[in-house]
Short mmCIF file of C-alpha atoms in Angstrom, two decimals:
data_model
loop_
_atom_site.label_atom_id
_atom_site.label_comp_id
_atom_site.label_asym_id
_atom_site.label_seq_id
_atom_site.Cartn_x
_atom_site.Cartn_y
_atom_site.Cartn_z
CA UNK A 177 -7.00 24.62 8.03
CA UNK A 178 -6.03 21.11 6.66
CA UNK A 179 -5.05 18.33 9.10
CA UNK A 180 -2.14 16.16 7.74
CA UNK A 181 -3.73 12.49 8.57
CA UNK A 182 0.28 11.07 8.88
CA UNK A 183 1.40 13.50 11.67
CA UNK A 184 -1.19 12.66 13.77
CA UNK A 185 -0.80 9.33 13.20
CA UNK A 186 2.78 9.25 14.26
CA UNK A 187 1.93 11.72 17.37
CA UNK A 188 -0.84 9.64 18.41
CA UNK A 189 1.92 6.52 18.47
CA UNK A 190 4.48 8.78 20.10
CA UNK A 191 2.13 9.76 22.76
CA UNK A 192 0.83 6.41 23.35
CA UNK A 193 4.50 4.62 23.62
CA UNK A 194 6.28 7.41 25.59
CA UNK A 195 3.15 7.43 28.41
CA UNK A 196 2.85 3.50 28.87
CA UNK A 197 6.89 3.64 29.14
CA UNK A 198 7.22 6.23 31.29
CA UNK A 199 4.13 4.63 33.94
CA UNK A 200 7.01 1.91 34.29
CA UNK A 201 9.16 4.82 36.09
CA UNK A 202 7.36 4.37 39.35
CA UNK A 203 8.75 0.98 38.97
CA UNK A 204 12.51 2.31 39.11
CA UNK A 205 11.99 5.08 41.80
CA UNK A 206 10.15 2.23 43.84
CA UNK A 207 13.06 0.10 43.50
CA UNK A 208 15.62 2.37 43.88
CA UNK A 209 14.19 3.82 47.18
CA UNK A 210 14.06 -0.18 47.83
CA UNK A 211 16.98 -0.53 47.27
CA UNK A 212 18.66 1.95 49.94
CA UNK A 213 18.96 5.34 47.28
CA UNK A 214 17.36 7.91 48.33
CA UNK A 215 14.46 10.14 46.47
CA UNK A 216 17.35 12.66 45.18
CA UNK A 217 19.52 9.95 43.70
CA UNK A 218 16.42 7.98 42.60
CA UNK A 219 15.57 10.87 40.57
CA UNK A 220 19.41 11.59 39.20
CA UNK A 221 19.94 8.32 37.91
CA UNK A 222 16.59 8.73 36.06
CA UNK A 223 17.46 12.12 34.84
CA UNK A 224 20.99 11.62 33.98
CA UNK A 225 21.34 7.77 33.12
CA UNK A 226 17.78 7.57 31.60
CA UNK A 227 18.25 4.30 30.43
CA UNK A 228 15.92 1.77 32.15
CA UNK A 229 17.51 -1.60 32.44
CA UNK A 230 20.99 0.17 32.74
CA UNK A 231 19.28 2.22 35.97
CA UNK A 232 17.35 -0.96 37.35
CA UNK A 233 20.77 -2.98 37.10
CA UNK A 234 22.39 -0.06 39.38
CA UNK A 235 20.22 0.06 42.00
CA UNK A 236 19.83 -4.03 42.10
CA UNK A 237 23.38 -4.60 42.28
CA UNK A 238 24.33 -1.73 44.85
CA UNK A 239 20.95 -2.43 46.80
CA UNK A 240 22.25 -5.92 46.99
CA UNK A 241 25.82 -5.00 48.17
CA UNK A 242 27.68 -4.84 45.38
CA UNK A 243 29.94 -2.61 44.33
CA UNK A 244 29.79 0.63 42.19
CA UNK A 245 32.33 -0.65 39.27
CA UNK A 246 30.12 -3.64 39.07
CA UNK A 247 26.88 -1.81 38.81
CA UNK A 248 28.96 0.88 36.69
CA UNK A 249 29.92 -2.33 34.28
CA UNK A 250 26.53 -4.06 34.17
CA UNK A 251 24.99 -0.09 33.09
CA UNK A 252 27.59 0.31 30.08
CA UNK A 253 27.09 -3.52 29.02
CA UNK A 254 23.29 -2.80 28.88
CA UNK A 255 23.40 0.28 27.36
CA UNK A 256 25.66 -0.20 24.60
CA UNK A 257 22.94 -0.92 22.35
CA UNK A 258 21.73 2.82 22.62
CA UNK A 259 25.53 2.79 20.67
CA UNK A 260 24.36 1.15 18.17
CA UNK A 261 20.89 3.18 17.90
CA UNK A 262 22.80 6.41 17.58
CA UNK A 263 24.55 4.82 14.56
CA UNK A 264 21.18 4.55 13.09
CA UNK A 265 19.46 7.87 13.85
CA UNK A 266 22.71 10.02 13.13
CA UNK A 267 22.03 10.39 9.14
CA UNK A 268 18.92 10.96 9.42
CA UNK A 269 18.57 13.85 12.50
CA UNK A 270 21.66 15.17 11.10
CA UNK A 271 22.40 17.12 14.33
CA UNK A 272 26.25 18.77 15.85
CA UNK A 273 26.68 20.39 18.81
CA UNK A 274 24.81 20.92 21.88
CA UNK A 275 21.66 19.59 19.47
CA UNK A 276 23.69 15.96 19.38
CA UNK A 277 24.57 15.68 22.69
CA UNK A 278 20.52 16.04 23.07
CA UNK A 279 19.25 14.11 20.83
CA UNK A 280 21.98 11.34 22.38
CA UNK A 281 20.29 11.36 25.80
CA UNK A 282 16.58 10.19 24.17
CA UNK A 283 18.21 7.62 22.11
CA UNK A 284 15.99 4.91 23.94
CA UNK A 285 14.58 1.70 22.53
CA UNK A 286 11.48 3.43 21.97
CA UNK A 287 12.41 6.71 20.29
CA UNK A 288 14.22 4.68 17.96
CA UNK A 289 11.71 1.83 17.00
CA UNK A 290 8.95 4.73 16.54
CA UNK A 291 11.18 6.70 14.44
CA UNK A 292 12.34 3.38 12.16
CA UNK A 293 8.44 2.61 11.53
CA UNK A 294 8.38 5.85 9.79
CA UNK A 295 7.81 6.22 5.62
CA UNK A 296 10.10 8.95 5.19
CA UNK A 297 13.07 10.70 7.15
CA UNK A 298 10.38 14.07 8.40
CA UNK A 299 8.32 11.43 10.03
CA UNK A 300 11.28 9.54 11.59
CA UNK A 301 12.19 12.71 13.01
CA UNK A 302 9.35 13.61 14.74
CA UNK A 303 8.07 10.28 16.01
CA UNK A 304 12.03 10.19 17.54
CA UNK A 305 11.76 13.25 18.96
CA UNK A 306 8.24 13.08 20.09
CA UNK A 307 9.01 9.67 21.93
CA UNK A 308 12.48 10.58 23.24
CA UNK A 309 11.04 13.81 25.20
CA UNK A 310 8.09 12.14 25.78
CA UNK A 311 9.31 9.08 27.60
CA UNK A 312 11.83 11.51 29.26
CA UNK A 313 9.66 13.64 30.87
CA UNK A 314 6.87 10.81 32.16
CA UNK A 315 9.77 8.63 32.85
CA UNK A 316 11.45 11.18 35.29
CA UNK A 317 8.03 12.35 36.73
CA UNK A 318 6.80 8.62 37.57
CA UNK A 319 10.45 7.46 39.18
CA UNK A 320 9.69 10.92 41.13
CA UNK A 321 6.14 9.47 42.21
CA UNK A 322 7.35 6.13 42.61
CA UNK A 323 10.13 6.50 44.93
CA UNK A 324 8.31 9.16 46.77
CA UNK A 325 4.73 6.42 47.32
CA UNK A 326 7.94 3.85 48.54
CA UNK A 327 9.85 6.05 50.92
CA UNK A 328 6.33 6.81 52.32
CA UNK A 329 5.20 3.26 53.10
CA UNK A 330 7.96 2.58 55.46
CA UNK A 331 9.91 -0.68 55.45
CA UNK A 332 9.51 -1.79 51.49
CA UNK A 333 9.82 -5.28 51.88
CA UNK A 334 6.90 -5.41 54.17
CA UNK A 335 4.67 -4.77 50.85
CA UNK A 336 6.66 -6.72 48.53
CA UNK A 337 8.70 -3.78 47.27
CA UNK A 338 11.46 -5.75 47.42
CA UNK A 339 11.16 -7.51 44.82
CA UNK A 340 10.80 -4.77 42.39
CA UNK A 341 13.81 -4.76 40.77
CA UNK A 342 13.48 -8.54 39.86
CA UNK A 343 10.35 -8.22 38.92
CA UNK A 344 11.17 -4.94 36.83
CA UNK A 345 13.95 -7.20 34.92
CA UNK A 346 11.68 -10.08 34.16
CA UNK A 347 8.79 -7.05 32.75
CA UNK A 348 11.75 -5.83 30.28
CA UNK A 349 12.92 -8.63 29.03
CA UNK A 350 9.84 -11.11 28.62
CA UNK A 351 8.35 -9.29 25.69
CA UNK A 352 11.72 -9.09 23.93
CA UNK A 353 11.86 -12.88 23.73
CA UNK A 354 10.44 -14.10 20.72
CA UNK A 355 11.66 -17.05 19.82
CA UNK A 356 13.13 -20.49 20.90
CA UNK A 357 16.90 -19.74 20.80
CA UNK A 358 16.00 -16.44 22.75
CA UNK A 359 14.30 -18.63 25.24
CA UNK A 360 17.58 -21.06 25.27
CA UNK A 361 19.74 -18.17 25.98
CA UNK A 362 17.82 -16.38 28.66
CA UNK A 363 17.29 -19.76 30.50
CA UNK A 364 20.71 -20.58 30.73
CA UNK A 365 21.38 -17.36 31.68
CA UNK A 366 19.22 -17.37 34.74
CA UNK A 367 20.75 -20.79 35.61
CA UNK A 368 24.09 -19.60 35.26
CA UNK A 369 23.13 -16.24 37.75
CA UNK A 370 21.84 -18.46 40.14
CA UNK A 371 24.69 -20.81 39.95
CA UNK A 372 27.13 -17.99 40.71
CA UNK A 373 25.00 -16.02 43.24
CA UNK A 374 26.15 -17.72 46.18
CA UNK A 375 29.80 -17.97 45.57
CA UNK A 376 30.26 -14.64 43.33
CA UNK A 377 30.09 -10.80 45.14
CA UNK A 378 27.06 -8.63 43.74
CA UNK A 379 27.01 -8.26 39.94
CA UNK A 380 29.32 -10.85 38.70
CA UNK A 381 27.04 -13.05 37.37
CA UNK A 382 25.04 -10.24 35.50
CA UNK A 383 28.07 -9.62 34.02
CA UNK A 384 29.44 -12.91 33.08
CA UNK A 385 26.27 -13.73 31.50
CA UNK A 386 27.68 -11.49 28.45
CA UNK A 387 29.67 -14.29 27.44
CA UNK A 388 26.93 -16.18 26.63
CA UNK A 389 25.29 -13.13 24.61
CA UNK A 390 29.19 -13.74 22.85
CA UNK A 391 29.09 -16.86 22.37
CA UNK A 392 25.14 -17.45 20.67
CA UNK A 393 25.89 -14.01 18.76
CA UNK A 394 29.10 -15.65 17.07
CA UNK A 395 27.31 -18.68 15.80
CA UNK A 396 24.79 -16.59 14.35
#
């Protein structure tokens, strides 16, 4: 039986992408359970949202008070670039039906830059598919672990856990910065947060930082 060389290749990245993302999971269920959710709605937002700075934002800005339109705003602003993705994967899955509204829920960061390394549109399907289910089911399964290790510990800020969602944010984002601009940007951005913390409820200055996303994007 011959062994096509290219499909392993691309399941062998799938697999390797969709388990290091998904370990991050136990991040989110730790900081949801943190954050005051408990194990069932750690695990729904991870299973329905499935979007992993859109989830972390929730449970940061309810878990600091704030309230649900805010966290509901911050989700959409952060996950309108899985918009975008599904603009890019459409011609090529070619899917209708119940088989879109799937293929919608794994349109991730990863399932998308796997699928776009591909040579030709067979490969692109499988590595999106591979990734999307992949980091789906690992995702869910570690937020389930996760949250579960963090509601058994007791009080979460006695081991640090309360910094988790921070912490999460910062492990997102730092790789994504690449150059000095992106550097500019996310500086000013943290400056401008933490100018706005004290006198702003929970969530405003997440969301106000958009502007500045605006503002650099225009002059672009």
């Amino acid at each position: 039986m011959s062994v096509n060389p290219k499909k392993n290749q691309v399941d062998r990245t799938a697999f390797s992408v969709a388990f290091t993302v998904g370990l991050y999971g136990a991040a989110f269920g730790a900081a949801g359970v943190t954050a005051g959710f408990s194990i069932l709605q750690t695990c729904l937002l991870s299973i329905l949202l499935f979007s992993g700075a859109s989830q972390f934002a929730v449970v940061g800005i309810m878990g600091a008070g704030g309230a649900a339109i805010s966290a509901i705003a911050t989700a959409t602003l952060l996950g309108f670039r899985n918009t975008l993705y599904g603009l890019q994967m459409a011609p090529i899955l070619k899917v209708k039906g119940i088989k879109r509204v799937l293929a919608a829920q794994i349109t991730i960061d990863e399932s998308t830059a796997v699928a776009t390394l591909q040579d030709n549109d067979e490969d692109r399907k499988r590595g999106f598919y591979l990734t999307g289910i992949g980091v789906y089911v690992f995702w869910n399964l570690f937020t389930f672990l996760g949250a579960l290790g963090a509601s058994a510990i007791g009080d979460p800020s006695v081991w640090g856990l309360d910094a988790a969602v921070p912490a999460a944010f910062l492990g997102l984002i730092w790789p994504r910065i690449k150059n000095k601009v992106q550097f500019l940007v996310s500086g000013i951005a943290i400056a401008w947060a933490l100018l706005l913390t004290p006198v702003t409820p929970a969530g405003i200055p997440i969301i106000t930082t958009v502007v500045l996303a605006i503002i650099f994007g225009a002059k672009k």
